[in-house]
Amino acid sequence: MTVLGIEGTAWNLSASLVDDDEVLCEASSAYIPASGGIHPREAAQHVANNIAGVIRQVLSSTDPRLIEGVAFSQGPGLGPCLRIVGTAARALSLRLGVPLVGVNHCVAHIEVGRWKTDLVDPIVLYVSGANSQVLSYRQQRYRILGETLDIGIGNCLDKFARSAGLPHPGGPKVERLAQESRNYLPMPYVVKGMDFSFSGIVTAATEALKSASLEEICYSFQETAFSMLVEVSERALSQMDKSDLLLAGGVGANARLQEMLSVMCAQRGARFYAPKSEYLQDNGAMIAHTGLLMLRHGIQTAIACSGANPSFRPDEVEVPWIETH
Ligand code: ATP
Ligand code: FE2
């Protein structure tokens, strides 16, 4: 089966063509704010200006008659971006005369990770800009075991970086600066059962800018926030009695986070997996691949049900394609 997928929830507009085995083609256009963070109106304008181009690029790589479905990111994400992506996907599905399928962006991050690592039933740590969750598959759904009680870890890094005068996206810049220090400053560590909170770290780190070096703040920020994520991931592995951990989402590209998770997994005899960075950050292939799984299992989205869903939760999605036994 060959499916075209369109991702456009926030910063990376991306279209991709996949079949059952591999990514056949991908074309992307990243929105990089001139100053400040992601502005929803500007992000939507970026999608509107570039969506025809990325779709055209992907279509030109194949005979459009071979495309058997059109998948699109239905949510969660920025409403103004989602609406443009949905409109393009509906038009394309009608034009090609093939089924339309609305994909949950969080589930797509997980599915591309499972695809690229050959994992069946891992605990998933999904860490990106707007989302931070620990999930586990059980009875036809990804269940959210724990999540941030306020902002996602990526937004938290980006927000702090902005107040330190660093350009968006802040996550990779904080990672580089953190490598220059080993001096730990205490930061708020908030874990409640399987849930966690990051807003206190942003406040403390911003306050520390008055008296400490940027390098030591970045180091302390990462060590504290990532330790919280390692703690809940370990608790999830233990409570669900699973032995694989999969990392998903853009913040997963961070080498220090990967190192801390792999040490924890090695200590308890579990296995740690992360796909390549191109499949951690937002990408069209994850939407196309998840759309393919859905279509293969008879799930389609009627035009009347294809509206944007900015607060779409991963546990709302039926997942009939995992066989755990
Ligand atoms: P979602 O809707 O899943 O929240 P998103 O729009 O945030 O998606 P992603 O590409 O999944 O997009 O994640 C982007 C985030 O990842 C940004 O906050 C960025 O700063 C962060 N990030 C990227 N690389 C790194 C890194 N090396 N270290 C830390 N954070 C990173
Ligand atoms: Fe994402």
XYZ file of C-alpha atoms and ligand atoms in Angstrom:
357
model
C 0.000 0.000 0.000
C 1.201 3.542 -0.765
C -0.019 6.487 1.337
C 0.677 10.213 1.163
C 0.815 11.956 4.551
C 0.845 15.642 5.481
C 2.174 16.902 8.831
C 1.452 20.488 9.849
C 0.714 20.947 13.539
C 3.251 23.641 14.430
C 6.725 24.276 13.021
C 7.521 21.651 10.390
C 5.247 21.435 7.376
C 6.090 18.116 5.759
C 4.587 15.822 3.139
C 5.705 12.262 2.623
C 4.963 9.172 0.615
C 5.439 5.771 2.275
C 4.690 2.168 1.467
C 4.623 -0.806 3.858
C 8.398 -1.054 3.927
C 9.956 2.359 3.570
C 9.747 6.115 3.169
C 9.633 6.730 -0.590
C 9.815 10.519 -0.588
C 9.624 13.432 1.843
C 9.505 17.201 1.313
C 9.526 19.630 4.240
C 9.446 23.328 4.953
C 10.346 24.467 8.465
C 8.951 27.669 9.966
C 11.689 29.519 11.808
C 10.384 32.622 13.601
C 12.315 35.808 12.791
C 12.204 36.651 16.517
C 10.510 35.229 19.614
C 8.713 31.880 19.659
C 6.158 30.245 17.365
C 3.373 32.688 16.519
C 0.202 30.760 15.514
C -0.799 33.274 12.804
C 2.694 33.337 11.279
C 2.971 29.540 11.484
C -0.364 29.224 9.641
C 0.797 31.726 7.015
C 3.906 29.599 6.532
C 1.731 26.510 6.005
C -0.522 28.369 3.555
C 2.460 29.677 1.572
C 4.274 26.335 1.300
C 1.738 23.510 1.394
C 1.157 23.384 -2.375
C 4.923 23.255 -2.939
C 5.659 20.341 -0.579
C 2.695 18.314 -1.877
C 3.695 18.986 -5.482
C 7.249 17.833 -4.762
C 6.013 14.535 -3.324
C 3.470 13.989 -6.115
C 6.157 14.552 -8.738
C 8.167 11.615 -7.310
C 5.527 9.059 -8.267
C 2.597 8.248 -10.510
C -0.303 9.795 -8.496
C -2.526 6.885 -9.576
C -0.463 4.623 -7.293
C -1.452 6.593 -4.165
C -4.077 4.674 -2.197
C -4.812 7.037 0.675
C -4.262 10.556 2.004
C -3.378 10.972 5.692
C -3.119 14.276 7.552
C -2.320 15.542 11.048
C -5.764 16.233 12.554
C -4.423 17.288 15.974
C -3.218 18.117 18.554
C -1.612 21.317 17.349
C -2.221 24.923 16.397
C -5.791 25.302 15.066
C -4.932 27.759 12.256
C -2.241 25.374 10.900
C -4.397 22.260 11.278
C -7.275 23.826 9.335
C -5.096 24.531 6.287
C -3.580 21.037 6.345
C -7.074 19.501 6.624
C -8.349 21.537 3.691
C -5.426 20.453 1.504
C -5.841 16.796 2.509
C -9.581 16.813 1.773
C -9.002 18.399 -1.636
C -6.287 15.889 -2.487
C -8.308 12.877 -1.381
C -11.294 14.008 -3.482
C -9.073 14.783 -6.489
C -7.284 11.416 -6.356
C -10.482 9.553 -5.453
C -8.847 7.765 -2.483
C -9.775 7.505 1.229
C -8.931 10.256 3.715
C -7.597 9.479 7.189
C -7.087 11.925 10.069
C -4.078 11.008 12.211
C -3.312 11.855 15.836
C 0.109 13.562 15.896
C 1.168 11.914 19.201
C 0.233 8.415 18.011
C 2.189 9.139 14.807
C 5.337 10.013 16.833
C 4.994 6.611 18.562
C 4.224 4.622 15.408
C 7.167 5.941 13.403
C 9.408 5.075 16.353
C 8.034 1.523 16.563
C 8.412 1.176 12.790
C 12.016 2.364 12.702
C 13.121 0.312 15.753
C 11.041 -2.851 15.140
C 9.592 -2.656 18.659
C 6.238 -4.277 19.403
C 5.057 -3.189 22.831
C 7.363 -0.683 24.556
C 6.818 1.895 27.258
C 6.949 5.187 25.343
C 8.467 8.413 26.609
C 7.062 11.072 24.261
C 8.766 14.423 24.775
C 8.275 17.311 22.392
C 7.424 21.003 22.390
C 3.822 20.954 23.538
C 3.652 17.399 24.897
C 5.373 15.272 27.508
C 3.797 11.918 28.261
C 4.609 8.361 29.297
C 2.399 5.877 27.469
C 1.800 2.163 27.308
C -0.307 0.138 24.901
C -3.133 -1.858 26.498
C -6.346 -3.201 25.005
C -6.472 -1.362 21.676
C -5.194 2.002 22.903
C -2.107 3.896 24.012
C -2.881 4.657 27.653
C -1.354 7.795 29.150
C 0.290 6.624 32.384
C 1.682 10.017 33.277
C 2.201 13.450 31.783
C 3.192 17.025 32.421
C 0.753 18.898 34.635
C 1.608 22.190 32.945
C 3.868 22.759 29.910
C 5.761 20.340 27.680
C 9.520 19.967 28.207
C 10.353 21.435 24.754
C 8.256 24.567 25.306
C 9.870 24.846 28.718
C 13.401 24.742 27.207
C 12.383 27.141 24.409
C 10.789 29.589 26.863
C 13.822 29.672 29.145
C 16.156 30.021 26.150
C 14.132 33.007 24.935
C 14.491 34.772 28.270
C 18.252 34.113 28.050
C 18.318 35.828 24.635
C 18.821 32.621 22.619
C 16.955 32.216 19.306
C 14.143 29.688 18.760
C 14.235 26.687 19.003
C 16.047 26.814 22.336
C 16.313 23.061 23.055
C 19.430 22.365 20.930
C 21.121 25.576 22.166
C 20.529 24.651 25.809
C 21.968 21.206 25.074
C 25.187 22.703 23.657
C 25.650 25.169 26.533
C 24.957 22.446 29.133
C 27.968 20.501 27.841
C 30.234 23.330 29.057
C 29.434 22.949 32.777
C 29.386 20.338 35.566
C 28.281 22.721 38.301
C 24.844 21.712 39.564
C 22.488 24.375 40.933
C 19.392 22.961 42.705
C 16.184 23.378 40.653
C 12.559 22.419 41.527
C 12.090 18.675 41.036
C 8.358 17.902 40.823
C 7.115 14.351 40.290
C 3.661 13.298 41.577
C 3.215 9.596 41.005
C 3.500 9.297 37.238
C 2.864 12.990 36.560
C 5.399 15.787 36.578
C 5.624 19.563 36.291
C 8.162 21.848 34.632
C 6.951 25.411 35.136
C 8.897 25.798 38.416
C 12.161 25.025 36.616
C 11.549 27.759 34.043
C 10.941 30.305 36.816
C 13.993 29.163 38.822
C 16.275 29.055 35.773
C 15.151 32.501 34.606
C 15.730 33.893 38.112
C 19.196 32.278 38.205
C 20.218 34.278 35.105
C 20.832 37.197 37.504
C 23.563 35.402 39.419
C 24.848 32.261 37.637
C 26.471 31.491 34.281
C 24.263 30.431 31.376
C 26.255 27.188 31.029
C 25.654 26.080 34.620
C 21.962 26.994 34.445
C 21.514 25.000 31.200
C 23.345 22.045 32.766
C 21.256 22.156 35.961
C 18.025 22.642 34.008
C 18.675 19.544 31.886
C 19.884 17.363 34.760
C 16.779 18.176 36.823
C 14.127 17.996 34.117
C 15.588 14.865 32.503
C 15.928 13.106 35.885
C 12.200 13.607 36.366
C 11.552 11.998 32.971
C 13.895 9.109 33.760
C 12.146 8.523 37.106
C 8.655 8.263 35.585
C 9.917 6.133 32.678
C 11.489 3.689 35.133
C 8.331 3.585 37.246
C 6.288 2.854 34.103
C 8.622 0.004 33.036
C 8.388 -1.461 36.514
C 4.637 -1.111 37.031
C 3.684 -2.337 33.564
C 6.320 -5.081 33.739
C 7.750 -4.156 30.324
C 11.337 -4.411 29.180
C 11.579 -1.997 26.226
C 11.628 1.795 26.374
C 11.028 3.843 23.218
C 11.870 7.540 23.056
C 9.681 9.737 20.791
C 9.293 13.462 20.002
C 11.664 16.308 19.125
C 13.326 16.639 22.562
C 14.344 12.981 22.164
C 17.193 14.217 19.925
C 18.985 15.378 23.089
C 22.095 13.231 23.638
C 22.139 13.754 27.419
C 18.516 12.622 27.765
C 19.291 9.545 25.652
C 22.349 8.795 27.799
C 20.413 9.076 31.087
C 17.606 6.837 29.807
C 20.001 4.209 28.487
C 21.884 4.086 31.824
C 18.592 3.581 33.692
C 17.512 0.841 31.258
C 20.887 -0.935 31.456
C 20.707 -0.935 35.269
C 17.356 -2.697 35.278
C 18.050 -5.027 32.337
C 15.662 -3.238 29.997
C 16.377 -2.160 26.410
C 16.414 1.447 25.284
C 15.617 2.543 21.720
C 15.445 5.879 19.929
C 14.961 6.327 16.185
C 17.172 8.734 14.209
C 16.555 12.461 14.830
C 14.670 12.873 11.550
C 12.000 10.502 12.961
C 11.992 12.090 16.430
C 11.159 15.597 15.246
C 7.921 16.316 13.373
C 7.944 14.672 9.928
C 5.479 13.750 7.204
C 6.507 10.074 7.174
C 5.065 9.508 10.658
C 1.656 10.733 9.510
C 1.773 8.710 6.265
C 2.889 5.534 8.087
C 0.199 5.819 10.807
C -2.391 6.578 8.115
C -1.305 3.413 6.311
C -1.761 1.333 9.487
C -5.215 2.849 10.013
C -6.326 2.281 6.409
C -5.035 -1.309 6.519
C -7.333 -1.844 9.507
C -10.366 -0.304 7.836
C -10.222 3.077 9.560
C -11.058 6.089 7.374
C -12.211 9.614 8.159
C -15.394 10.871 6.530
C -15.186 14.459 5.241
C -17.836 15.451 7.817
C -15.574 14.200 10.643
C -12.322 15.594 9.277
C -12.299 18.955 11.071
C -9.246 20.111 13.027
C -8.985 18.795 16.590
C -6.433 21.037 18.392
C -6.726 19.119 21.692
C -6.856 15.566 20.259
C -5.570 13.101 22.912
C -3.680 9.933 21.903
C -5.907 7.712 24.049
C -8.938 8.729 21.966
C -7.532 6.690 19.052
C -8.403 3.043 18.558
C -5.221 1.040 17.844
C -6.172 -2.344 16.363
C -2.799 -3.027 14.683
C -0.724 -4.226 17.660
C -0.540 -7.924 18.411
C 1.063 -8.441 21.799
C 0.804 -12.249 21.977
P 4.299 18.233 19.449
O 3.028 18.687 18.840
O 4.531 16.770 19.376
O 4.514 18.822 20.788
P 6.363 19.902 18.287
O 5.728 20.878 17.408
O 6.814 20.369 19.587
O 5.436 18.649 18.383
P 8.746 18.328 17.736
O 9.571 18.380 16.499
O 8.204 17.016 18.159
O 7.617 19.383 17.448
O 9.593 18.939 18.959
C 10.128 20.245 18.894
C 10.798 20.566 20.238
O 11.984 19.775 20.378
C 11.213 22.008 20.397
O 10.757 22.468 21.659
C 12.753 21.954 20.373
O 13.392 22.949 21.165
C 13.007 20.592 20.957
N 14.316 20.025 20.611
C 14.806 19.755 19.382
N 16.084 19.288 19.475
C 16.405 19.259 20.805
C 17.558 18.885 21.559
N 18.648 18.445 20.956
N 17.500 18.996 22.902
C 16.383 19.446 23.514
N 15.274 19.817 22.861
C 15.270 19.729 21.525
Fe 5.628 16.700 17.431
